[in-house]
Structures are given as C-alpha cells and as structure tokens.
Amino acid sequence: METESLIIPEARFEAKSVAPCDPVPKALRVPELLAAILIWLPRVDLTRVARVCRFWSTFALDIIWEEIPELHHLIGTYSPLVKLGVMGGFGVWRFRDISGGGRWDVFWAYAQRVRTVEACEAVYIGKNIDHLKHQLQASSCGPSLLPNLRSLSMWFLRYSPHIVEALPIIPARLRTLRVTIDYNVNSSNLQRLFKHLTAAVPLDQLADVDFGRGGRIDSDASLSICRATFLQQNRSTLAHLDLSIFPLTSEDLEHIGSFPGVTELALEQRGTSIQLSKFFEVIGSSFPSLRSIRVVLDDEIEDDVAISVIEGLAPCRELQSIYLASPRWKALTEENVRELGRRWPGMEEFSLDQAKYHPDQVATPLGILPDFAQVWSRTLRKIAMTFDTAAPLSGFKFDKLETLGVGWSLLHKPDMDDVAEFLKAVSTRPLYIWGGKGDRWALVKDRVNAALAA
C-alpha cells in the first residue's frame, strides 16, 4: 500500500471544513459526484488525486484506507516498521525507533477511515503493542484503535496472546468476522479467543461469522460452552454462519442453539450414517430461515448415503442452494427428485459431491436431468453429482441451467455422441461443464456450446 509522505499531512482535513481549490471544475466540487468518480480509480491514481488539493484529498484518502490488505500497513503510519524475521510462517515486526514518539495524529486520521481489514496475521513485539495502547488511552479517542471497522479477516495463531487480544482493534459494532485457524491451534487457544470476543469487546452485532478455513478443532465441553455463548450473544443479528472447522454431531448442534435469522450455513458433520437424519432434523429446527446450506459429511462413512436423510430440512422452506459432500451417494430416483421439488420449489443450485470415485458405486443416471427440469426448469442454474452416462437419455429443457458438475462420471467414447445430443436438448444456453475423468467431457462441452451458440 502506498502511504507517501506528501499525502500524510492531508489526512487531517475534513471535507466540510475545506473549500475546493479554484482550478477544480464546478462539477467536481460536488461531494457526491466526486466520490462516485473516485471509487473507480486504482489505488496508485488515488494517491495522486490526494495531492491535487485538500478537498480532493479527503475523498481519495477515504477510499484508499477504507479497505487495507494487512494491519501492518496501518500500524506503519504511526512509526516505520522493521521486519525481524518469521515465526510460524508469519512476519514478526517492531517499530524502527519510537524513542521520540510516533505520529499519532496521522495514524488516527487513517485509522478512523478503515472499514475492512483483509488480513490480520502478523506478530508484533510486545513493547510496541504496549506503546500503541498507551497512546490510545492518552488520546481519549475511544476504546478501539479501529472505531469504524466493520469487517475483519484474521489468521488465528497458536501464539499467546493474539494481536486482536493484545490490541483493542475490534470495535463492538463489527459486522463480519472471518477466522482462519492455524493447524497448531488447540481447544484452549480458541476458548481464550471466544471469551475475549464475548466479554472483553464484547461483540453482539455480528451478521457474518466464518470459522471455515484452517485446521480442524475437536470440540470438548469447555470449547462448546464458549462457542455457544459467543454465537448466542449475536443470535438476533447473525445471517451467515460457517463453522466448518468444528466437526459437529447432532448433540453439538443442539448445544449451539437456534438462530432464526441465519440464511446461509456451512457445517462439517461428525458421526455415522445412522445419525444423519437426526443431524439434519436439528438443522431444520434450529435454522428455519435457511436459503443456502453446505454440509460435508464424516469421511469415515462407508455406506451409500440416501438423499432421504435430509428430510429434516423440510422446515427450511426457502432453501435455494444445497451442497452436500459425502464419501458415497446412493443413486437418485425420479421419486426422490419429485419430493425435492415439492419441498423446495425455488431451488437454484443442487450439488451432491464426493471426494473419490468408487467403481462399485451405482451412480445416478444422467437421464434423470429431465426429471430435475420438470420440477426446477425455471429456477435451477447449477446441478452437480456423479452420473451414469450409459443410462437411457431423453430431453426436457431447463430455462436457466448454466453449470453442470459431473463429479467422477465416466464417459465412454461410444456414449459421447448421445450425451452431447442429450445436453443440447436439455439446455437453452451455453453450459459450463466441470469434473469427469479424462478429456471427453471437455470435448462434449465444446460440441454442445458450439451448437447452442449457432
């Protein structure tokens, strides 16, 4: 990020107290029009715009600092940072020299503009953290270094304490929190984080909580309590929830509680195939407003999983996107498809994924697509699963189908012509076809799209 010294003094001026300079055309003296133009400029051009005059500088700096890629770009405006090395794959930083203090006014002018931090993963020397905390307390600027921050993405490391615990970075009005977990983090580390977010900040207005990336964390009783307390504190505002790093049983889900406002949910299930129906029943009763669900089933499941296990999702009447991943799936039937269409008539995306190809598995016939078209022809944009392409094929058109995922579907050379003709018959627009073994599916895609474009 560019933070040229020529721009820094300009950061302290506000638009309402600064008159536009005379050479500026009248149209570009209108704040709303100027802001609408500047948002289209790349960052390097915005830094030049900020030098034109104080009026323009305010708007340019607002855009430059609204979203920052890493926290150290901001901290470095207080005093230049020196990278000491790497710890666990992440940089370790300290101030070069703060014996004479830093540029608090400059730092604070930028800090107030920050709305999004895309990464918060560096490690800072303790005395530097203490110095910034002292400056915040002495300035009477409030409890948070980033008072207007609304979205934070962070990598949670095993080192104690994490930067968000050591520095008052997170404001109580944060709306989006995305956490990637280091593979060496354990349950006690996460308990500490949840307690900090629940009590020290505290967060109670989150709309988007994402614990979907990084190492998997087994949930013991203490972690389950801390996690549930943190989530329930945001029950009235949560809309998007991803807990994929925590493999959960149906009992774990019951302990988390209900969230009537959540519309998007991502989970990883733990347990046997016998427990799946109960798992989805708990989801259906706890998250009745779901529009999108993504669930990865336990990779130890050895049975072919029937789609009937998701009957418990029936209370989620507004479902439009279903993604389910299982080691194995039982082939769908026409009756299954009709039942899915009856429960969720507005389906837009439907995927049954699996990680491996099983030669002994009976796949869903590709010829079932017309059955999907009969129930979702006007809404379905994407469908993905492993198909049996040798089954009988008959056409029925989709109005909106754009993506066909074929998973581990085998396509034998003698079947290519029939499959291509079939897909031409069921689609009204070019298809993005992904998956499949070998390059024959790519050849079919090219033939289908060439015909549809003609």
Short mmCIF file of C-alpha atoms in Angstrom, two decimals:
data_model
loop_
_atom_site.label_atom_id
_atom_site.label_comp_id
_atom_site.label_asym_id
_atom_site.label_seq_id
_atom_site.Cartn_x
_atom_site.Cartn_y
_atom_site.Cartn_z
CA MET A 1 0.00 0.00 0.00
CA GLU A 2 1.26 3.47 -0.86
CA THR A 3 1.47 5.89 2.02
CA GLU A 4 3.60 8.65 0.51
CA SER A 5 4.75 11.31 2.93
CA LEU A 6 3.22 14.02 0.75
CA ILE A 7 -0.23 12.59 1.38
CA ILE A 8 0.02 12.06 5.10
CA PRO A 9 -0.40 15.69 6.28
CA GLU A 10 -3.53 15.98 4.15
CA ALA A 11 -5.25 13.22 6.09
CA ARG A 12 -6.20 15.54 8.89
CA PHE A 13 -8.54 17.71 6.87
CA GLU A 14 -12.27 17.10 6.57
CA ALA A 15 -14.40 17.96 3.54
CA LYS A 16 -16.84 20.13 5.45
CA SER A 17 -14.09 22.47 6.63
CA VAL A 18 -12.09 22.69 3.40
CA ALA A 19 -13.10 24.73 0.37
CA PRO A 20 -12.36 23.34 -3.10
CA CYS A 21 -9.40 24.92 -4.84
CA ASP A 22 -10.22 27.31 -7.69
CA PRO A 23 -8.86 25.28 -10.65
CA VAL A 24 -11.28 22.42 -9.93
CA PRO A 25 -14.27 22.31 -12.33
CA LYS A 26 -17.61 23.07 -10.67
CA ALA A 27 -18.93 19.55 -11.30
CA LEU A 28 -16.03 18.09 -9.32
CA ARG A 29 -16.82 20.29 -6.36
CA VAL A 30 -19.99 18.29 -5.72
CA PRO A 31 -19.03 15.76 -2.99
CA GLU A 32 -21.40 13.02 -4.16
CA LEU A 33 -20.25 13.27 -7.78
CA LEU A 34 -16.57 13.38 -6.86
CA ALA A 35 -16.90 10.30 -4.63
CA ALA A 36 -18.77 8.40 -7.35
CA ILE A 37 -15.91 9.06 -9.80
CA LEU A 38 -13.02 8.34 -7.46
CA ILE A 39 -14.22 4.87 -6.43
CA TRP A 40 -13.38 3.66 -9.96
CA LEU A 41 -9.72 4.71 -9.77
CA PRO A 42 -6.90 2.29 -8.85
CA ARG A 43 -5.02 2.96 -5.64
CA VAL A 44 -1.94 4.37 -7.36
CA ASP A 45 -4.08 7.03 -9.08
CA LEU A 46 -5.91 7.84 -5.87
CA THR A 47 -2.61 8.67 -4.17
CA ARG A 48 -2.00 11.23 -6.94
CA VAL A 49 -5.52 12.61 -6.61
CA ALA A 50 -4.91 13.13 -2.89
CA ARG A 51 -2.14 15.62 -3.78
CA VAL A 52 -4.29 17.83 -6.01
CA CYS A 53 -5.93 19.82 -3.23
CA ARG A 54 -7.22 19.36 0.29
CA PHE A 55 -10.82 18.98 -0.86
CA TRP A 56 -9.97 16.06 -3.14
CA SER A 57 -7.54 14.62 -0.62
CA THR A 58 -10.28 13.86 1.90
CA PHE A 59 -12.30 11.79 -0.57
CA ALA A 60 -9.27 10.00 -2.02
CA LEU A 61 -7.94 9.04 1.40
CA ASP A 62 -11.36 7.74 2.47
CA ILE A 63 -11.27 5.29 -0.44
CA ILE A 64 -7.58 4.38 -0.05
CA TRP A 65 -7.97 3.46 3.60
CA GLU A 66 -11.49 2.02 3.54
CA GLU A 67 -10.06 -1.46 2.91
CA ILE A 68 -6.49 -2.47 3.79
CA PRO A 69 -4.84 -5.80 2.90
CA GLU A 70 -2.94 -6.20 6.18
CA LEU A 71 -2.93 -4.44 9.51
CA HIS A 72 0.78 -3.59 9.44
CA HIS A 73 0.13 -1.11 6.60
CA LEU A 74 -1.80 1.00 9.09
CA ILE A 75 0.46 0.46 12.10
CA GLY A 76 3.43 1.53 9.99
CA THR A 77 1.94 5.01 9.58
CA TYR A 78 2.46 5.62 13.28
CA SER A 79 6.14 4.76 13.01
CA PRO A 80 8.08 2.81 10.34
CA LEU A 81 8.17 -0.94 10.98
CA VAL A 82 11.13 -3.28 10.66
CA LYS A 83 10.63 -6.97 9.92
CA LEU A 84 12.70 -9.01 12.35
CA GLY A 85 12.04 -12.40 10.80
CA VAL A 86 9.41 -15.08 10.50
CA MET A 87 7.64 -17.09 13.20
CA GLY A 88 5.45 -19.99 12.13
CA GLY A 89 5.28 -18.60 8.61
CA PHE A 90 4.24 -15.10 9.68
CA GLY A 91 6.25 -11.90 9.85
CA VAL A 92 7.50 -10.52 13.17
CA TRP A 93 7.57 -6.71 13.28
CA ARG A 94 8.79 -3.93 15.54
CA PHE A 95 8.96 -0.17 15.30
CA ARG A 96 12.29 1.07 13.99
CA ASP A 97 12.52 3.87 16.55
CA ILE A 98 9.83 5.25 18.84
CA SER A 99 12.15 6.93 21.31
CA GLY A 100 10.74 10.27 20.24
CA GLY A 101 7.17 9.01 19.95
CA GLY A 102 5.20 8.39 16.77
CA ARG A 103 2.80 10.24 14.50
CA TRP A 104 -0.41 9.61 16.40
CA ASP A 105 -2.42 12.30 14.59
CA VAL A 106 -1.55 10.78 11.22
CA PHE A 107 -2.24 7.23 12.40
CA TRP A 108 -5.58 8.19 13.92
CA ALA A 109 -6.70 10.10 10.81
CA TYR A 110 -6.16 6.93 8.77
CA ALA A 111 -7.47 4.51 11.42
CA GLN A 112 -10.87 6.20 11.52
CA ARG A 113 -11.25 5.57 7.78
CA VAL A 114 -10.65 1.81 7.90
CA ARG A 115 -13.78 -0.29 7.38
CA THR A 116 -12.23 -3.60 6.27
CA VAL A 117 -9.01 -5.43 7.20
CA GLU A 118 -8.42 -8.34 4.82
CA ALA A 119 -5.65 -9.95 6.87
CA CYS A 120 -4.52 -9.69 10.47
CA GLU A 121 -1.81 -12.29 10.84
CA ALA A 122 1.49 -10.61 11.68
CA VAL A 123 3.26 -10.86 15.05
CA TYR A 124 4.35 -7.68 16.85
CA ILE A 125 6.87 -7.08 19.62
CA GLY A 126 5.16 -6.70 22.99
CA LYS A 127 6.55 -3.28 23.89
CA ASN A 128 5.31 -1.87 20.58
CA ILE A 129 1.80 -3.12 21.37
CA ASP A 130 2.01 -1.54 24.82
CA HIS A 131 3.13 1.73 23.25
CA LEU A 132 0.09 1.89 20.93
CA LYS A 133 -2.27 1.01 23.79
CA HIS A 134 -0.80 3.83 25.87
CA GLN A 135 -1.24 6.29 23.00
CA LEU A 136 -4.89 5.30 22.61
CA GLN A 137 -5.55 5.77 26.32
CA ALA A 138 -3.75 9.12 26.41
CA SER A 139 -5.59 10.45 23.35
CA SER A 140 -9.12 9.96 24.69
CA CYS A 141 -10.13 8.76 21.22
CA GLY A 142 -12.26 5.91 22.50
CA PRO A 143 -11.87 2.22 23.33
CA SER A 144 -10.85 0.93 19.85
CA LEU A 145 -7.93 1.65 17.54
CA LEU A 146 -10.26 0.99 14.59
CA PRO A 147 -13.54 2.58 15.70
CA ASN A 148 -15.30 2.21 12.33
CA LEU A 149 -14.07 -1.27 11.42
CA ARG A 150 -16.92 -3.43 10.11
CA SER A 151 -15.16 -6.45 8.58
CA LEU A 152 -12.10 -8.31 9.87
CA SER A 153 -10.33 -11.35 8.42
CA MET A 154 -7.68 -12.81 10.67
CA TRP A 155 -5.40 -15.82 10.91
CA PHE A 156 -5.54 -17.15 14.45
CA LEU A 157 -2.13 -18.36 15.54
CA ARG A 158 -1.19 -20.54 18.46
CA TYR A 159 0.96 -17.76 19.94
CA SER A 160 -0.45 -16.09 23.04
CA PRO A 161 -1.82 -13.51 23.06
CA HIS A 162 -3.04 -12.89 19.51
CA ILE A 163 -2.82 -9.33 18.21
CA VAL A 164 -6.61 -8.85 18.46
CA GLU A 165 -6.41 -9.80 22.14
CA ALA A 166 -3.37 -7.66 22.87
CA LEU A 167 -4.55 -4.55 20.99
CA PRO A 168 -8.08 -3.07 21.19
CA ILE A 169 -8.61 -3.41 17.44
CA ILE A 170 -12.12 -4.87 17.27
CA PRO A 171 -14.98 -2.43 17.92
CA ALA A 172 -18.25 -3.64 19.39
CA ARG A 173 -20.05 -2.76 16.14
CA LEU A 174 -18.08 -5.22 13.99
CA ARG A 175 -20.39 -6.93 11.47
CA THR A 176 -18.19 -9.53 9.76
CA LEU A 177 -15.59 -11.81 11.37
CA ARG A 178 -13.66 -14.38 9.33
CA VAL A 179 -11.11 -16.54 11.16
CA THR A 180 -8.62 -18.95 9.61
CA ILE A 181 -7.21 -21.34 12.19
CA ASP A 182 -3.52 -22.26 12.31
CA TYR A 183 -3.04 -26.04 12.28
CA ASN A 184 -1.30 -25.97 15.67
CA VAL A 185 -4.12 -24.17 17.48
CA ASN A 186 -5.81 -26.25 20.17
CA SER A 187 -9.10 -26.09 22.02
CA SER A 188 -7.78 -23.95 24.88
CA ASN A 189 -6.46 -21.34 22.42
CA LEU A 190 -9.91 -20.99 20.87
CA GLN A 191 -11.63 -20.87 24.24
CA ARG A 192 -9.46 -17.87 25.05
CA LEU A 193 -10.42 -16.17 21.78
CA PHE A 194 -14.17 -16.78 22.23
CA LYS A 195 -14.03 -15.45 25.80
CA HIS A 196 -12.22 -12.32 24.60
CA LEU A 197 -14.76 -11.67 21.84
CA THR A 198 -17.68 -12.34 24.20
CA ALA A 199 -16.59 -10.44 27.28
CA ALA A 200 -13.71 -8.07 26.55
CA VAL A 201 -15.01 -6.43 23.35
CA PRO A 202 -17.90 -7.53 23.51
CA LEU A 203 -19.32 -8.48 20.10
CA ASP A 204 -23.11 -8.63 19.83
CA GLN A 205 -23.93 -7.24 16.36
CA LEU A 206 -22.23 -9.75 14.06
CA ALA A 207 -24.07 -10.66 10.86
CA ASP A 208 -21.39 -12.87 9.29
CA VAL A 209 -19.26 -15.34 11.29
CA ASP A 210 -16.86 -17.56 9.35
CA PHE A 211 -14.76 -20.25 11.03
CA GLY A 212 -14.45 -22.19 7.79
CA ARG A 213 -10.74 -22.43 6.99
CA GLY A 214 -7.68 -23.97 8.59
CA GLY A 215 -7.07 -26.91 10.91
CA ARG A 216 -9.93 -28.97 12.30
CA ILE A 217 -10.67 -28.49 16.00
CA ASP A 218 -12.31 -31.19 18.12
CA SER A 219 -14.95 -29.73 20.42
CA ASP A 220 -14.60 -30.57 24.10
CA ALA A 221 -17.18 -29.48 26.67
CA SER A 222 -15.43 -26.22 27.58
CA LEU A 223 -14.97 -25.13 23.97
CA SER A 224 -18.60 -25.98 23.19
CA ILE A 225 -19.78 -23.71 26.01
CA CYS A 226 -17.54 -20.81 24.95
CA ARG A 227 -18.56 -21.17 21.30
CA ALA A 228 -22.28 -21.34 22.09
CA THR A 229 -22.07 -18.30 24.39
CA PHE A 230 -20.29 -16.28 21.70
CA LEU A 231 -22.78 -17.23 18.98
CA GLN A 232 -25.89 -16.76 21.12
CA GLN A 233 -24.71 -13.27 22.01
CA ASN A 234 -25.15 -12.47 18.29
CA ARG A 235 -28.34 -14.50 17.81
CA SER A 236 -30.52 -11.57 16.78
CA THR A 237 -28.16 -10.32 14.05
CA LEU A 238 -26.47 -13.42 12.58
CA ALA A 239 -27.31 -14.12 8.93
CA HIS A 240 -24.31 -16.10 7.65
CA LEU A 241 -22.59 -18.78 9.73
CA ASP A 242 -19.70 -21.08 8.81
CA LEU A 243 -18.44 -23.50 11.48
CA SER A 244 -16.68 -25.91 9.14
CA ILE A 245 -13.50 -26.19 11.23
CA PHE A 246 -15.54 -27.76 14.05
CA PRO A 247 -16.78 -31.27 13.11
CA LEU A 248 -20.17 -31.38 14.85
CA THR A 249 -22.57 -34.08 15.99
CA SER A 250 -26.29 -33.51 16.31
CA GLU A 251 -25.76 -33.05 20.06
CA ASP A 252 -23.18 -30.33 19.39
CA LEU A 253 -25.67 -28.55 17.14
CA GLU A 254 -28.38 -28.70 19.80
CA HIS A 255 -25.97 -27.15 22.28
CA ILE A 256 -25.22 -24.24 19.92
CA GLY A 257 -28.91 -23.33 19.92
CA SER A 258 -31.33 -21.87 17.38
CA PHE A 259 -30.74 -18.96 15.02
CA PRO A 260 -33.96 -17.95 13.25
CA GLY A 261 -32.26 -15.23 11.18
CA VAL A 262 -29.44 -17.30 9.64
CA THR A 263 -29.90 -17.69 5.86
CA GLU A 264 -26.53 -19.25 4.94
CA LEU A 265 -24.98 -22.15 6.86
CA ALA A 266 -21.84 -24.26 6.39
CA LEU A 267 -21.01 -27.22 8.65
CA GLU A 268 -18.94 -30.38 8.86
CA GLN A 269 -20.75 -33.38 10.29
CA ARG A 270 -19.28 -35.99 12.60
CA GLY A 271 -20.93 -39.35 13.20
CA THR A 272 -22.19 -42.45 11.46
CA SER A 273 -24.68 -42.64 8.61
CA ILE A 274 -27.34 -43.77 11.12
CA GLN A 275 -27.07 -40.37 12.84
CA LEU A 276 -27.51 -38.29 9.68
CA SER A 277 -31.30 -37.97 9.81
CA LYS A 278 -31.11 -36.59 13.36
CA PHE A 279 -28.34 -34.19 12.30
CA PHE A 280 -30.46 -32.64 9.55
CA GLU A 281 -33.53 -32.56 11.79
CA VAL A 282 -31.63 -30.38 14.25
CA ILE A 283 -30.53 -28.08 11.42
CA GLY A 284 -34.12 -27.79 10.17
CA SER A 285 -35.48 -26.86 13.60
CA SER A 286 -32.59 -24.53 14.57
CA PHE A 287 -32.16 -22.68 11.27
CA PRO A 288 -35.65 -22.40 9.71
CA SER A 289 -34.80 -19.39 7.51
CA LEU A 290 -32.02 -21.06 5.53
CA ARG A 291 -31.64 -20.22 1.86
CA SER A 292 -28.25 -21.87 1.40
CA ILE A 293 -26.72 -24.87 3.16
CA ARG A 294 -23.34 -26.55 2.76
CA VAL A 295 -22.60 -29.72 4.74
CA VAL A 296 -19.61 -32.05 4.48
CA LEU A 297 -20.40 -35.46 5.93
CA ASP A 298 -17.99 -37.52 8.03
CA ASP A 299 -15.34 -39.03 5.76
CA GLU A 300 -15.48 -42.27 7.78
CA ILE A 301 -18.96 -43.06 6.46
CA GLU A 302 -18.76 -46.21 4.34
CA ASP A 303 -22.41 -46.69 3.31
CA ASP A 304 -24.10 -45.21 0.25
CA VAL A 305 -25.97 -42.23 1.69
CA ALA A 306 -29.57 -41.79 0.52
CA ILE A 307 -30.87 -38.30 -0.18
CA SER A 308 -33.79 -39.04 2.14
CA VAL A 309 -31.51 -38.24 5.13
CA ILE A 310 -32.13 -34.53 4.50
CA GLU A 311 -35.89 -34.78 5.06
CA GLY A 312 -35.31 -33.00 8.36
CA LEU A 313 -34.57 -29.81 6.40
CA ALA A 314 -38.26 -29.57 5.44
CA PRO A 315 -38.90 -26.60 7.82
CA CYS A 316 -36.39 -24.59 5.73
CA ARG A 317 -38.97 -23.79 3.07
CA GLU A 318 -36.93 -21.04 1.41
CA LEU A 319 -33.92 -23.23 0.54
CA GLN A 320 -32.42 -22.26 -2.82
CA SER A 321 -28.95 -23.81 -2.65
CA ILE A 322 -27.95 -27.25 -1.33
CA TYR A 323 -24.36 -28.52 -1.33
CA LEU A 324 -23.74 -31.86 0.33
CA ALA A 325 -20.48 -33.82 0.26
CA SER A 326 -20.32 -37.49 1.23
CA PRO A 327 -17.81 -40.30 0.67
CA ARG A 328 -20.57 -42.14 -1.22
CA TRP A 329 -24.06 -41.38 -2.51
CA LYS A 330 -26.94 -43.67 -3.32
CA ALA A 331 -28.35 -43.13 -6.82
CA LEU A 332 -31.27 -40.70 -7.03
CA THR A 333 -34.63 -41.84 -8.36
CA GLU A 334 -37.45 -39.97 -10.09
CA GLU A 335 -39.42 -40.14 -6.85
CA ASN A 336 -36.52 -38.54 -4.96
CA VAL A 337 -36.42 -35.66 -7.43
CA ARG A 338 -40.17 -35.07 -7.28
CA GLU A 339 -40.01 -34.97 -3.47
CA LEU A 340 -37.13 -32.48 -3.56
CA GLY A 341 -39.10 -30.29 -5.95
CA ARG A 342 -42.19 -30.44 -3.77
CA ARG A 343 -40.28 -29.35 -0.67
CA TRP A 344 -38.16 -26.62 -2.25
CA PRO A 345 -39.73 -25.30 -5.47
CA GLY A 346 -37.29 -22.40 -5.83
CA MET A 347 -34.03 -24.41 -5.95
CA GLU A 348 -31.21 -22.68 -7.85
CA GLU A 349 -28.17 -24.85 -7.03
CA PHE A 350 -28.12 -28.55 -6.13
CA SER A 351 -24.86 -30.47 -5.61
CA LEU A 352 -24.06 -33.94 -4.28
CA ASP A 353 -20.27 -34.05 -4.14
CA GLN A 354 -17.95 -36.90 -3.24
CA ALA A 355 -14.19 -36.99 -2.77
CA LYS A 356 -13.42 -40.29 -4.51
CA TYR A 357 -14.50 -42.49 -7.37
CA HIS A 358 -15.86 -45.90 -6.35
CA PRO A 359 -16.00 -48.48 -9.17
CA ASP A 360 -18.68 -50.46 -7.32
CA GLN A 361 -20.95 -47.46 -6.80
CA VAL A 362 -24.27 -47.27 -8.67
CA ALA A 363 -24.39 -43.68 -9.95
CA THR A 364 -27.43 -41.56 -10.70
CA PRO A 365 -28.34 -41.87 -14.40
CA LEU A 366 -27.66 -38.78 -16.49
CA GLY A 367 -31.13 -39.31 -17.92
CA ILE A 368 -32.58 -38.05 -14.63
CA LEU A 369 -31.92 -34.44 -15.73
CA PRO A 370 -35.35 -34.17 -17.40
CA ASP A 371 -36.90 -35.05 -14.02
CA PHE A 372 -34.98 -32.17 -12.46
CA ALA A 373 -36.16 -29.97 -15.32
CA GLN A 374 -39.79 -30.88 -14.61
CA VAL A 375 -39.55 -29.58 -11.02
CA TRP A 376 -36.94 -26.80 -11.33
CA SER A 377 -36.79 -25.87 -15.02
CA ARG A 378 -37.33 -22.16 -14.33
CA THR A 379 -35.03 -21.79 -11.32
CA LEU A 380 -32.13 -24.30 -11.43
CA ARG A 381 -28.82 -22.76 -12.51
CA LYS A 382 -26.38 -25.40 -11.29
CA ILE A 383 -26.53 -29.15 -10.72
CA ALA A 384 -23.58 -31.38 -9.79
CA MET A 385 -23.19 -35.09 -8.97
CA THR A 386 -21.60 -38.25 -10.36
CA PHE A 387 -23.69 -39.59 -13.26
CA ASP A 388 -24.06 -42.87 -15.10
CA THR A 389 -23.82 -41.73 -18.73
CA ALA A 390 -24.71 -45.11 -20.23
CA ALA A 391 -28.30 -44.92 -18.97
CA PRO A 392 -31.20 -44.09 -21.36
CA LEU A 393 -31.43 -40.39 -22.25
CA SER A 394 -34.45 -38.23 -23.11
CA GLY A 395 -34.70 -34.46 -23.33
CA PHE A 396 -36.55 -31.75 -21.38
CA LYS A 397 -35.27 -28.17 -21.35
CA PHE A 398 -34.02 -26.04 -18.47
CA ASP A 399 -34.58 -22.29 -18.79
CA LYS A 400 -31.66 -21.17 -16.59
CA LEU A 401 -29.19 -24.07 -16.28
CA GLU A 402 -25.64 -22.69 -16.57
CA THR A 403 -23.43 -25.18 -14.72
CA LEU A 404 -23.33 -28.96 -14.86
CA GLY A 405 -20.91 -30.66 -12.48
CA VAL A 406 -20.32 -34.28 -13.43
CA GLY A 407 -18.14 -35.29 -10.48
CA TRP A 408 -16.43 -38.63 -11.13
CA SER A 409 -18.70 -39.52 -14.05
CA LEU A 410 -17.10 -41.85 -16.56
CA LEU A 411 -17.79 -41.03 -20.20
CA HIS A 412 -17.02 -43.86 -22.60
CA LYS A 413 -16.17 -42.92 -26.17
CA PRO A 414 -19.18 -44.72 -27.72
CA ASP A 415 -21.51 -42.64 -25.49
CA MET A 416 -20.08 -39.21 -26.39
CA ASP A 417 -22.42 -38.51 -29.30
CA ASP A 418 -25.55 -39.47 -27.37
CA VAL A 419 -24.51 -37.41 -24.32
CA ALA A 420 -23.73 -34.36 -26.45
CA GLU A 421 -27.08 -34.55 -28.24
CA PHE A 422 -28.87 -35.04 -24.93
CA LEU A 423 -27.24 -31.97 -23.33
CA LYS A 424 -28.06 -29.87 -26.39
CA ALA A 425 -31.68 -30.91 -25.91
CA VAL A 426 -31.94 -30.07 -22.20
CA SER A 427 -30.21 -26.67 -22.22
CA THR A 428 -31.19 -23.35 -23.77
CA ARG A 429 -27.88 -21.60 -23.08
CA PRO A 430 -24.14 -22.45 -23.08
CA LEU A 431 -23.15 -24.86 -20.31
CA TYR A 432 -20.12 -24.75 -18.04
CA ILE A 433 -19.32 -28.45 -17.53
CA TRP A 434 -16.73 -29.34 -14.92
CA GLY A 435 -15.42 -32.58 -13.42
CA GLY A 436 -15.36 -36.00 -15.05
CA LYS A 437 -12.45 -38.33 -15.74
CA GLY A 438 -10.33 -37.66 -18.81
CA ASP A 439 -10.86 -35.01 -21.50
CA ARG A 440 -14.01 -36.41 -23.11
CA TRP A 441 -16.31 -34.19 -21.06
CA ALA A 442 -14.40 -31.12 -22.27
CA LEU A 443 -14.91 -32.25 -25.86
CA VAL A 444 -18.62 -32.75 -25.22
CA LYS A 445 -18.85 -29.30 -23.66
CA ASP A 446 -17.25 -27.70 -26.71
CA ARG A 447 -19.63 -29.50 -29.05
CA VAL A 448 -22.70 -28.62 -27.00
CA ASN A 449 -21.81 -24.95 -26.63
CA ALA A 450 -20.90 -24.60 -30.30
CA ALA A 451 -24.33 -25.92 -31.23
CA LEU A 452 -26.16 -23.76 -28.70
CA ALA A 453 -24.30 -20.64 -29.84
CA ALA A 454 -25.07 -21.26 -33.51
#
